[in-house]
Short mmCIF file of C-alpha atoms in Angstrom, two decimals:
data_model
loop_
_atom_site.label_atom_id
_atom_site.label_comp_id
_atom_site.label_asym_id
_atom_site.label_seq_id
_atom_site.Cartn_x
_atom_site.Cartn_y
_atom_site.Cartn_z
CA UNK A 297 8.81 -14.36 -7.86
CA UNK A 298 9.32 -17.40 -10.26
CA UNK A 299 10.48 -16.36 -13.81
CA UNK A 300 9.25 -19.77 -14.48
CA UNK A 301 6.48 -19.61 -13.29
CA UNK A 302 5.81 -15.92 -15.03
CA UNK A 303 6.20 -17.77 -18.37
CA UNK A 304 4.80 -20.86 -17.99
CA UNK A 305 1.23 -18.59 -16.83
CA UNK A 306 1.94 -15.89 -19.45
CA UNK A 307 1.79 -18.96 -21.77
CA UNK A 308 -1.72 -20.40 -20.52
CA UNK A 309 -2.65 -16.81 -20.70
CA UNK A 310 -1.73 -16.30 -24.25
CA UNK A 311 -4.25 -19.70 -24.79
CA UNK A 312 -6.54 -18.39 -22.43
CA UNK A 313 -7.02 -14.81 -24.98
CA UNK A 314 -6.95 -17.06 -27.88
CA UNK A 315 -10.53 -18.65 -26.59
CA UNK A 316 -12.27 -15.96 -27.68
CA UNK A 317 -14.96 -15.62 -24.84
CA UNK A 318 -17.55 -13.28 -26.19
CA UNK A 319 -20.73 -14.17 -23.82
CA UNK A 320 -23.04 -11.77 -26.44
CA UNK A 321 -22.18 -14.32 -28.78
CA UNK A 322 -22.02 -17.49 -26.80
CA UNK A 323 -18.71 -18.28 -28.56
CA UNK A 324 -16.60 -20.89 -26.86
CA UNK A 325 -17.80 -20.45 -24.26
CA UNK A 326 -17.76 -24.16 -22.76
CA UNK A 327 -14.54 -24.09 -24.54
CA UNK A 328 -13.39 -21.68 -21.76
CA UNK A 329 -14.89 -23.35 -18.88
CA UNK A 330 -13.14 -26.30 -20.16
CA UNK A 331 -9.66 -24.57 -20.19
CA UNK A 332 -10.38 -23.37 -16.63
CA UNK A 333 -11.27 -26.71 -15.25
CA UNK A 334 -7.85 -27.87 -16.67
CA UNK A 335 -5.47 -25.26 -15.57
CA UNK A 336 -7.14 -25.24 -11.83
CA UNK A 337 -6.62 -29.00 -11.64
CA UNK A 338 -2.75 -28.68 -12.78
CA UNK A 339 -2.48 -26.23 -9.82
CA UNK A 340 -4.31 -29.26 -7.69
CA UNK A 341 -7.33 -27.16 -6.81
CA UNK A 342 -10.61 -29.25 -6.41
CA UNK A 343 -12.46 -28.01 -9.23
CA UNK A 344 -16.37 -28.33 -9.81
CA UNK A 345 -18.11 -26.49 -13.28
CA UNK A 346 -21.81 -25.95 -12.59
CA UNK A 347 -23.91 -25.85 -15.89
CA UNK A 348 -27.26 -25.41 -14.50
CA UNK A 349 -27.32 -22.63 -16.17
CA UNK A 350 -26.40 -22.13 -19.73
CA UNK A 351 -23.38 -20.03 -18.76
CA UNK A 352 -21.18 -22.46 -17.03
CA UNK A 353 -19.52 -21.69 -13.77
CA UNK A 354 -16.12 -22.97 -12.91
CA UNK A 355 -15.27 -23.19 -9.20
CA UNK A 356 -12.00 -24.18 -7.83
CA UNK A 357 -11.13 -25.12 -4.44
CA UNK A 358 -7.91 -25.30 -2.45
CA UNK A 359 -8.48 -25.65 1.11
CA UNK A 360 -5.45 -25.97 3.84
CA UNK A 361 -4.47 -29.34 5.06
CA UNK A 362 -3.59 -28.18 8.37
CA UNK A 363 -6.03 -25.20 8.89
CA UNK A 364 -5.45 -22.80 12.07
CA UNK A 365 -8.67 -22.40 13.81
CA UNK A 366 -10.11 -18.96 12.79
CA UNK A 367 -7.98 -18.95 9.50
CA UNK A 368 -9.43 -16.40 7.32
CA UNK A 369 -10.73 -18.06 3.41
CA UNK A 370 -10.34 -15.80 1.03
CA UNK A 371 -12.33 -16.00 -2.54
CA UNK A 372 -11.42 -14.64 -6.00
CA UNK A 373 -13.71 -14.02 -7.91
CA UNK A 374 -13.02 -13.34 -11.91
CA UNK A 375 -15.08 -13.96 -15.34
CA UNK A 376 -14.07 -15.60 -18.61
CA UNK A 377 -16.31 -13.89 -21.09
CA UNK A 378 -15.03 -10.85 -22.76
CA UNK A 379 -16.44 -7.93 -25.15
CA UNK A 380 -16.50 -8.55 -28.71
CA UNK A 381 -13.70 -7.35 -30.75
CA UNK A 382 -15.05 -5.17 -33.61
CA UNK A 383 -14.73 -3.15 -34.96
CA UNK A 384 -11.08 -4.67 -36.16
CA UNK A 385 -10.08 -2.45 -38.25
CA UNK A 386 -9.10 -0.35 -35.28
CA UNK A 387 -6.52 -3.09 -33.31
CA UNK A 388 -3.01 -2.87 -34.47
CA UNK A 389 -2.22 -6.62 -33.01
CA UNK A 390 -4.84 -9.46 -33.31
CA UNK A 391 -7.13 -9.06 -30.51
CA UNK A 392 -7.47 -12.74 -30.12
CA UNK A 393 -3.58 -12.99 -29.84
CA UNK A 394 -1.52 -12.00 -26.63
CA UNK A 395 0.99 -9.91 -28.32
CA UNK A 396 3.83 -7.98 -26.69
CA UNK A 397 4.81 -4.50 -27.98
CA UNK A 398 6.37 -1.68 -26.09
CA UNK A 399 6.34 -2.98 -22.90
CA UNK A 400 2.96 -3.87 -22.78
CA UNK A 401 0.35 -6.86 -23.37
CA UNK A 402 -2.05 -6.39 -25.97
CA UNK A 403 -5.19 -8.67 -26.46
CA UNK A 404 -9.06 -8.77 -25.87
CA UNK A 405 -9.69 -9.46 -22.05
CA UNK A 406 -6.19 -8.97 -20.93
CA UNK A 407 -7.43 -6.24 -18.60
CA UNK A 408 -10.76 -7.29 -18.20
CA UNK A 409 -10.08 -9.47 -16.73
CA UNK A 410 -8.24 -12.76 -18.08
CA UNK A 411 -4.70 -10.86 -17.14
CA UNK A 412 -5.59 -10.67 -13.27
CA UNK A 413 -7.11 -14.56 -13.19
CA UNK A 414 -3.56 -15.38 -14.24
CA UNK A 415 -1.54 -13.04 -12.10
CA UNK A 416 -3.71 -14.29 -9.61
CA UNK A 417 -2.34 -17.90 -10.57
CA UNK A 418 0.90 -17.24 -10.57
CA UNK A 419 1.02 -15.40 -7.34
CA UNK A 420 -0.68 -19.13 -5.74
CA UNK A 421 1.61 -21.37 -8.29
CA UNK A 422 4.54 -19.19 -6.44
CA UNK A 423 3.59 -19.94 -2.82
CA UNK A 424 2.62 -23.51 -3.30
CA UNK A 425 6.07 -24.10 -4.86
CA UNK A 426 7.68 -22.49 -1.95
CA UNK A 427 5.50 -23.84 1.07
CA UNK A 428 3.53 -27.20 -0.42
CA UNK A 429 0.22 -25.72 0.47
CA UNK A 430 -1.43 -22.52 -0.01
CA UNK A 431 -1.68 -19.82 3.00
CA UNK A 432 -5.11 -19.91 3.79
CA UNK A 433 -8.45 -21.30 2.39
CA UNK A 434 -7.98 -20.08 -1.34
CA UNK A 435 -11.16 -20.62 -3.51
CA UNK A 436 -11.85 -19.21 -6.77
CA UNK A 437 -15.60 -18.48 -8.71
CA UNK A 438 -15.36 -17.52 -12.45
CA UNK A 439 -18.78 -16.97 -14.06
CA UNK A 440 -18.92 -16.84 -18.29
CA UNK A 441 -21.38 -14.10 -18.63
CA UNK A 442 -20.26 -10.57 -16.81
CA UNK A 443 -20.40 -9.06 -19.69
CA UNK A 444 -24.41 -9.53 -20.46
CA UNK A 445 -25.18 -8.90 -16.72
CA UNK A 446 -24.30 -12.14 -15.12
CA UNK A 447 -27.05 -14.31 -16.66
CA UNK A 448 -27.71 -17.18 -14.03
CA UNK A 449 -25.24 -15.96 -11.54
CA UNK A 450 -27.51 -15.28 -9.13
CA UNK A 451 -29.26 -18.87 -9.34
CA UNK A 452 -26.15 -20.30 -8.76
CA UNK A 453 -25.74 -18.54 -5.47
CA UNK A 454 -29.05 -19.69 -4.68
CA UNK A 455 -27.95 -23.10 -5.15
CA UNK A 456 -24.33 -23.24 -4.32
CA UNK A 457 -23.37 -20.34 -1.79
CA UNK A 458 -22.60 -22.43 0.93
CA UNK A 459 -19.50 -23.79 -0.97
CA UNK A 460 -18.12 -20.47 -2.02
CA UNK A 461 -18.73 -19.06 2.03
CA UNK A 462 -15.55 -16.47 2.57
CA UNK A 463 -14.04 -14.29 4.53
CA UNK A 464 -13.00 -11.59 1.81
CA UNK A 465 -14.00 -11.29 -1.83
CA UNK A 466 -11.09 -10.15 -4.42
CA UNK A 467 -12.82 -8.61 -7.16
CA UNK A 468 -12.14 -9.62 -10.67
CA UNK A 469 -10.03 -6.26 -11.96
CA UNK A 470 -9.06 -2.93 -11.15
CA UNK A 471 -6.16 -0.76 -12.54
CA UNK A 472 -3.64 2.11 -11.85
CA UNK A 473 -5.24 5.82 -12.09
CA UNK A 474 -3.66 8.51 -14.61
CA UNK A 475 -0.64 9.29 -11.24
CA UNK A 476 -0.08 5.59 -11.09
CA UNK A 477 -1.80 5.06 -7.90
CA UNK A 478 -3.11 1.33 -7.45
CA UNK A 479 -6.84 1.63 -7.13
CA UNK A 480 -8.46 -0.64 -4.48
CA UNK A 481 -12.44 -0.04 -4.62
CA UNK A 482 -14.78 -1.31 -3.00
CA UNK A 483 -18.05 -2.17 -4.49
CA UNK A 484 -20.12 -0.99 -7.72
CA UNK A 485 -22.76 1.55 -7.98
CA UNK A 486 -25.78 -0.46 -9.21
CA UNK A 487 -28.12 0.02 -12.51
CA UNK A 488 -31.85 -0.06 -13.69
CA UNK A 489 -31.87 0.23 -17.28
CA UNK A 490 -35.44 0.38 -19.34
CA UNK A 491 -37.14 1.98 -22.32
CA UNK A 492 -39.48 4.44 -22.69
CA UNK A 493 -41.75 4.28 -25.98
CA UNK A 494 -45.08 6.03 -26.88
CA UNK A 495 -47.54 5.17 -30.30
CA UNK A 496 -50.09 7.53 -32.18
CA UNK A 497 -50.99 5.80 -35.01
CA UNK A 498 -50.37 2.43 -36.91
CA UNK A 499 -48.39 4.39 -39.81
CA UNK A 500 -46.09 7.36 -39.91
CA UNK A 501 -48.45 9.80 -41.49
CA UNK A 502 -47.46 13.13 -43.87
CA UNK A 503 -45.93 15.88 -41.37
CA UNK A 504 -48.67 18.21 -42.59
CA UNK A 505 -50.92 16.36 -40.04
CA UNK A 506 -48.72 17.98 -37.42
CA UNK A 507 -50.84 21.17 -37.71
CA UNK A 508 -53.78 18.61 -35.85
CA UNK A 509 -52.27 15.01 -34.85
CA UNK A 510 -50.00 14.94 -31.99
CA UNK A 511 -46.97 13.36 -32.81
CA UNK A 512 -45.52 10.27 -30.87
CA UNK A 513 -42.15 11.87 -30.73
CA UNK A 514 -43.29 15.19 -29.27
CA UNK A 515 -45.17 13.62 -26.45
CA UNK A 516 -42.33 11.31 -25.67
CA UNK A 517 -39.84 14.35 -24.90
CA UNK A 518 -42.36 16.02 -23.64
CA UNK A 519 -42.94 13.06 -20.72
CA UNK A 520 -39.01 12.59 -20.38
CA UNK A 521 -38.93 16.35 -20.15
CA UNK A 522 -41.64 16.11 -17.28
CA UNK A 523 -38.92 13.82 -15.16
CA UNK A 524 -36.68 16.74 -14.72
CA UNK A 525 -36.90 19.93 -13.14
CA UNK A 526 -34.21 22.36 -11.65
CA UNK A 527 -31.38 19.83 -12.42
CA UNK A 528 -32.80 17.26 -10.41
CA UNK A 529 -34.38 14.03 -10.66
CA UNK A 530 -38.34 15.16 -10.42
CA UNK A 531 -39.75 11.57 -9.80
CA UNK A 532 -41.37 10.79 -6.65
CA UNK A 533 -39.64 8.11 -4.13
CA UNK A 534 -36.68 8.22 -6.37
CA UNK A 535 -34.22 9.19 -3.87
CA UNK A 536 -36.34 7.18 -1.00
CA UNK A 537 -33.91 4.55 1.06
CA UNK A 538 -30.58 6.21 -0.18
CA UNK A 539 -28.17 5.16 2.23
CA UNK A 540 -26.15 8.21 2.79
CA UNK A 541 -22.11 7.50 2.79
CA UNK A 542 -20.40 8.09 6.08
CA UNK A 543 -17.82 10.31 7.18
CA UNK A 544 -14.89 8.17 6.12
CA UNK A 545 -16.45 6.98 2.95
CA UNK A 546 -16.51 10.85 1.86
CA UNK A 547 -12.85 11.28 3.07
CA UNK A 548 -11.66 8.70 1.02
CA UNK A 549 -13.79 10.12 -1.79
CA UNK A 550 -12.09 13.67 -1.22
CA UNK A 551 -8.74 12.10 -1.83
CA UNK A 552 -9.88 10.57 -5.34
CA UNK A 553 -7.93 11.30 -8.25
CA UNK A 554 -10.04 12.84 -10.20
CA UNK A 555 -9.97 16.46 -12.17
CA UNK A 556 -13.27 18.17 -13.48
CA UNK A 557 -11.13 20.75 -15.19
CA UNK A 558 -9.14 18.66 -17.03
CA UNK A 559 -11.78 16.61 -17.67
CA UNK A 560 -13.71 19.53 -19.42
CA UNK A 561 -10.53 20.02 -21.24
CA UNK A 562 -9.90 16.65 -22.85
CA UNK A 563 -13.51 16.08 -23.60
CA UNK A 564 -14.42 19.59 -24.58
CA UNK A 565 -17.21 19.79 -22.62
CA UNK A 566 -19.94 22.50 -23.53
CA UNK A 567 -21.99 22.50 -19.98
CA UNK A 568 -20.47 23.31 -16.54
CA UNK A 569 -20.70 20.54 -14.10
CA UNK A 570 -24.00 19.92 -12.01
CA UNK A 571 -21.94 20.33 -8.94
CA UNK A 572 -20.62 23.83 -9.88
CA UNK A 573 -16.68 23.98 -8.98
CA UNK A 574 -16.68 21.85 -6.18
CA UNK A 575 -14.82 19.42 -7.03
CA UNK A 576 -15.54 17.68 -3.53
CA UNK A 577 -18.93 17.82 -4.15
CA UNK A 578 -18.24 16.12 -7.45
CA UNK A 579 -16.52 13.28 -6.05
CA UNK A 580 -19.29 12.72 -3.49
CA UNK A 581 -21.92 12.83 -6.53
CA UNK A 582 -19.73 10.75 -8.68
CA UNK A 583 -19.38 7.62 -6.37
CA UNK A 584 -22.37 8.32 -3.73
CA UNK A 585 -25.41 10.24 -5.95
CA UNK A 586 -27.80 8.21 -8.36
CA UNK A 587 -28.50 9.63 -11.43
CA UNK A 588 -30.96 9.49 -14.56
CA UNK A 589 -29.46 9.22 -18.26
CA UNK A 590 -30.65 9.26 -21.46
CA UNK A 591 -28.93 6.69 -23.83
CA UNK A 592 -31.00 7.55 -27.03
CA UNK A 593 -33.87 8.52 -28.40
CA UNK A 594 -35.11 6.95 -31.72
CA UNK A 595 -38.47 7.30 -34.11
CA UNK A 596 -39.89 7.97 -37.40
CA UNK A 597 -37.28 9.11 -40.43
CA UNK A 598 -33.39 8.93 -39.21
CA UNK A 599 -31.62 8.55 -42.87
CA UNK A 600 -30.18 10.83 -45.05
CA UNK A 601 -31.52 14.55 -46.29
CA UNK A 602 -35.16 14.45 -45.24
CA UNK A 603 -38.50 12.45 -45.35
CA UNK A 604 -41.55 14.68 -43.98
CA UNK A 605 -43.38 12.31 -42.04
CA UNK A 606 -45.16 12.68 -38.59
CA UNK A 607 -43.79 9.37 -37.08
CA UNK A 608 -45.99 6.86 -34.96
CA UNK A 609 -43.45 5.99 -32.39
CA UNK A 610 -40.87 6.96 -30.44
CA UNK A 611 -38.53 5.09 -28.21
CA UNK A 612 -36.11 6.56 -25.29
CA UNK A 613 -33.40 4.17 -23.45
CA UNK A 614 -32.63 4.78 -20.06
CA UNK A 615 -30.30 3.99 -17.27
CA UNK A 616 -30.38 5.13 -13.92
CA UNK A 617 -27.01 4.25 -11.57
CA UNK A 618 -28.06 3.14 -8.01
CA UNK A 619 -26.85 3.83 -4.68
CA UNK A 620 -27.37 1.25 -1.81
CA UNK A 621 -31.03 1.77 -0.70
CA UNK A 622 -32.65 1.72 -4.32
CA UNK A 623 -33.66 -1.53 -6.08
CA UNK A 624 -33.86 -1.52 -10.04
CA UNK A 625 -37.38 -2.86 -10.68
CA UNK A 626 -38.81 -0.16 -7.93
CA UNK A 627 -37.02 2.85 -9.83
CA UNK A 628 -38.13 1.67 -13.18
CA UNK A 629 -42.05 1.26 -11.72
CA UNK A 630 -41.40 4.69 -9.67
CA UNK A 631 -41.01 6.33 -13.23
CA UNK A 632 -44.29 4.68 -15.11
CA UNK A 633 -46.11 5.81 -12.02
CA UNK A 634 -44.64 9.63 -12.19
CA UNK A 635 -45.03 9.90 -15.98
CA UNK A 636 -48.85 8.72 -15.10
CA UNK A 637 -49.51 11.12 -12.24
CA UNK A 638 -47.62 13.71 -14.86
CA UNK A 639 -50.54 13.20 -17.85
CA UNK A 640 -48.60 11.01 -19.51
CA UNK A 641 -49.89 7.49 -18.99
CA UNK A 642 -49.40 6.48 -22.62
CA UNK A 643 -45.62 6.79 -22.51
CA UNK A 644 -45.12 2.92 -21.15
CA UNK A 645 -41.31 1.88 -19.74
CA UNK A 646 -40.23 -1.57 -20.22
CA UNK A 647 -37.97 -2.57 -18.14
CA UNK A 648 -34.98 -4.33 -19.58
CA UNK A 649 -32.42 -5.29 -16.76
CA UNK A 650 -30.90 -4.14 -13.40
CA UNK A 651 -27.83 -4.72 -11.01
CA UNK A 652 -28.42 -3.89 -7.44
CA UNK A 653 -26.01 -1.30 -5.83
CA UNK A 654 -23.36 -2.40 -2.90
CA UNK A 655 -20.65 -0.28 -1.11
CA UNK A 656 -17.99 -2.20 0.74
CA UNK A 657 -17.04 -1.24 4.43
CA UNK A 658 -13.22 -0.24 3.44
CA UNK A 659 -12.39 -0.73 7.58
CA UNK A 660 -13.13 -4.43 7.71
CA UNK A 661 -9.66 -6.32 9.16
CA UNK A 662 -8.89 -8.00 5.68
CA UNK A 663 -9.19 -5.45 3.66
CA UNK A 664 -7.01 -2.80 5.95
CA UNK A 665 -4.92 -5.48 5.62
CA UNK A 666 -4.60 -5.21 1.98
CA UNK A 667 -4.34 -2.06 1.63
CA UNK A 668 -1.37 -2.04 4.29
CA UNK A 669 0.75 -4.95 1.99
CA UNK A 670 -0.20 -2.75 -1.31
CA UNK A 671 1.38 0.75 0.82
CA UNK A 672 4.42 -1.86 1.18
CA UNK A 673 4.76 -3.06 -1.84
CA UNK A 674 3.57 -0.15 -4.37
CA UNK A 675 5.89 2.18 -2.28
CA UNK A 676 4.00 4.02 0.39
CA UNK A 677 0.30 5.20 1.10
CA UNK A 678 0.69 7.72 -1.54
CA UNK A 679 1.11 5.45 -4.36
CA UNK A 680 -2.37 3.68 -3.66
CA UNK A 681 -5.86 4.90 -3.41
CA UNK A 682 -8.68 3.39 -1.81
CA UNK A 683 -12.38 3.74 -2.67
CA UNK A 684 -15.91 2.75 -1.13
CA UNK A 685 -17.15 2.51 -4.38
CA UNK A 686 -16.47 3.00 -8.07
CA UNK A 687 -18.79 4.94 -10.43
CA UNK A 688 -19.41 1.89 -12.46
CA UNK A 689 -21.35 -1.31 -12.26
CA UNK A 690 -21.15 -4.96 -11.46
CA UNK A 691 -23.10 -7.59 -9.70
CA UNK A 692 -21.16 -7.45 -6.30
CA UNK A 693 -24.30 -7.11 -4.63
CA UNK A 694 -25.20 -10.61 -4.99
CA UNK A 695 -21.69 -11.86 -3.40
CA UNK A 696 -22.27 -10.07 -0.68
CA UNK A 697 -25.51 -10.73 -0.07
CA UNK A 698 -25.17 -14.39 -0.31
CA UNK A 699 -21.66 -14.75 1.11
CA UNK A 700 -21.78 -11.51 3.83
CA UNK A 701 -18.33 -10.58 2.98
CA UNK A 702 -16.34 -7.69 2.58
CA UNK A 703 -15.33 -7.18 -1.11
CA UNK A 704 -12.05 -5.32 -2.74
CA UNK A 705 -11.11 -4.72 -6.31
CA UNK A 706 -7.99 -4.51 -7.50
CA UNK A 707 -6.13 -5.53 -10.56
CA UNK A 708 -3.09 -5.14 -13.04
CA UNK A 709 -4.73 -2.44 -15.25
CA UNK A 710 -3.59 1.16 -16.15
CA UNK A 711 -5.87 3.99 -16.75
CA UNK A 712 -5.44 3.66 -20.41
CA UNK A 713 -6.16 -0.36 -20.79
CA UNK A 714 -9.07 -0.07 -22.88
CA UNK A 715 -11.39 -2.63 -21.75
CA UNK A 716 -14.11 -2.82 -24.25
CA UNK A 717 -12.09 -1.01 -26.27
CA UNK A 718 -9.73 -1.73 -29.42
CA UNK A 719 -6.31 -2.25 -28.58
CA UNK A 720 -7.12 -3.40 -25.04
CA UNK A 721 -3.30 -3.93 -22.74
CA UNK A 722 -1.73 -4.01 -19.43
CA UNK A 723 1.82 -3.25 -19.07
CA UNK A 724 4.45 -5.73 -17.93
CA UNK A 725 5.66 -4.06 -14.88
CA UNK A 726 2.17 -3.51 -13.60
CA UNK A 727 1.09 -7.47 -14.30
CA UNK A 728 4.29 -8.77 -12.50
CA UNK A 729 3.97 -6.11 -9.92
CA UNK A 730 0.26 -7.82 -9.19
CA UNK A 731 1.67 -10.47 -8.81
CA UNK A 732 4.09 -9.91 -6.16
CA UNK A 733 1.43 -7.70 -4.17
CA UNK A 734 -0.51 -11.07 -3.82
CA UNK A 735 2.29 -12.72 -2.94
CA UNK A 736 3.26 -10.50 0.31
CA UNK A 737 -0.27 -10.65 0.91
CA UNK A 738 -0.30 -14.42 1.31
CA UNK A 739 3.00 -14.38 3.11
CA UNK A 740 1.22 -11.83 5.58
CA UNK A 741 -1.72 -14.03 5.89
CA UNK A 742 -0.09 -17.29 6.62
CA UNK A 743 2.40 -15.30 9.51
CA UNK A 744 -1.08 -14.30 10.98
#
């Protein structure tokens, strides 16, 4: 690795976390897209920004001069919009400066996932210098609104997918777990998130019309309550099309790091788990099961001390987490129809917005290939863990939908980064360690 290179991209990075991305807010964000455009161009990609949409998308390009027939192209894909910062009373550094303090980078988006676009930079700025041209077909696709759901990404793939056709999709982050093993995942459960809400009367009325008017809050749990029974999901169709994981995707699940007990330790949990004390079974649930949560539920008088009144609505958010083989609109209208069919027809769900699931084939060529340079570099097959899935979210459905690619996730985080979070960091060793995992994995490319 270039020292020279480190600093001259820890630099950029530092000006990258200064544009303060927040998509919510649409704050600089063609700012951003603007920086991008640059810093590809100084690297000599061949760099197009869409703006169909109004999030911009920045593309860059760096194809091989003297291409090997059945070269592989390989795509990165990253984001430049970030979380807001608040509340900032809780950062101990400014959140919109990189700052380094005890071995670590602090800043908003340094994990999530501004730190890995640059790592990623560095590892290319690295091999150009050292062979004039990069290993493979390198191309790059960083949307500005991730955080809000990827507003307009998917038009753009309607439009443009034919220029960002790959081989293998590097996902925009990833981390370390709690042992320090390098987490390389493969897809993102998917998510249909709506509202439930019920009205019985144009006014909250005095409570003591409780003894004969049925209360919009009442009837709202009661209809949520009717969507559960025995611990399970009790809508109809709900679990219809679940692709069921195979064999290996459950061994590699089995090998997770991941402990219910002392996770019912640290977060003082009051219930046992739905799984019992398998913790297999918890895994499996965990990256393979969909599931139905209740964010909130909000009506009528939620101030201080107390205000008798029989309120005339109620509102319940929802999210369900997908599995391949469910689609977010159909689970949303699959619950209106079961809280019908249940006597509750007046409880209406408004659906709000939804991610479609995807689970990555962890056996395709490139990938094993990955995972065999990270063994190498990281220090051995017990210092990284691989993943069909994660438990969260993200819109890698649409890549590899459009593009038909295999997709892996990794990145230069640590398993207490903080994305979203105050005092969001990546440490040093892990960022320059990134760095040098992409390298060997170019090198190992370009020998192939």
């Amino acid at each position: 690795m270039s020292e020279k290179n480190i600093e001259t991209y820890r630099q950029k990075l530092a000006q990258y976390i200064k544009l303060s991305s927040v998509s919510a807010k649409y704050q600089n964000i063609p700012e951003t897209a603007d920086f991008l455009k640059q810093t590809f161009e100084e690297l000599g990609g061949k760099v197009q920004v869409f703006t169909d949409e109004k999030f911009p998308l920045v593309f860059a390009d760096f194809p091989v001069p003297d291409e090997k027939p059945g070269a592989p192209t390989i795509l990165f894909y990253n984001h430049y919009d970030v979380q807001p910062a608040e509340p900032y009373d809780l950062w101990h550094t400014d959140p919109w400066t990189l700052t380094e303090k005890d071995g670590k980078l602090f800043g908003r988006g340094v994990a999530d996932c501004k730190g890995d676009l640059f790592a990623r930079l560095t590892a290319l700025k690295d091999y150009l210098d050292e062979n004039g041209q990069p290993p493979v077909h390198i191309k790059f696709l960083v949307e500005g609104a991730e955080e809000i759901a990827s507003q307009g990404l998917h038009s753009y793939f309607e439009k443009y997918a034919d220029l960002f056709k790959t081989d293998l999709i590097i996902w925009e982050s990833g981390k370390k777990n709690e042992i320090g093993q390098l987490v390389i995942t493969g897809g993102n459960k998917g998510i249909s998130c709506f509202e439930l809400s019920t009205h019985s009367a144009s006014i909250d009325l005095h409570s003591s019309n409780a003894a004969v008017v049925d209360g919009a809050l009442w009837h709202l749990i009661a209809g949520i309550a009717s969507l559960h029974k025995d611990g399970k999901i009790a809508v109809e169709g709900f679990y219809d099309g679940v692709e069921e994981p195979t064999k290996r995707a459950k061994q590699l699940a089995h090998k997770m790091y991941y402990s219910p007990a002392k996770i019912k330790e640290e977060d003082h949990l009051e219930y046992p788990f739905i799984q019992g004390d398998d913790e297999n079974a918890i895994k499996e649930a965990l990256l393979f099961a969909p599931s139905l949560n209740i964010e909130g539920v909000s009506g009528g008088y939620e101030g201080e001390s107390v205000k008798t009144v029989l309120p005339k609505q109620g509102v319940a958010k929802f999210d369900a987490r997908l599995v391949p083989g469910q689609d977010p609109v159909d689970i949303a209208n699959k619950i209106q129809k079961q809280l019908e069919e249940n006597g509750f027809g007046d409880v209406h769900v408004k659906f709000t917005m939804g991610v479609t699931p995807y689970r990555s084939d962890m056996d395709a060529p490139l990938i094993k290939e990955l995972i065999t340079t990270a063994e190498s570099v990281y220090g051995g097959e017990d210092k990284v863990e691989v993943l069909p899935t994660s438990a969260g979210t993200g819109p890698s459905y649409n890549f590899n939908h459009f593009l038909d690619a295999p997709i892996a996730a990794f990145g230069v985080g640590n398993a207490q980064s903080g994305p979203h979070a105050p005092n969001e960091n990546i440490v040093i060793k892990d960022y320059e360690t990134g760095i040098k995992l992409l390298e060997q994995f170019f090198n190992n490319l370009h020998v192939k």
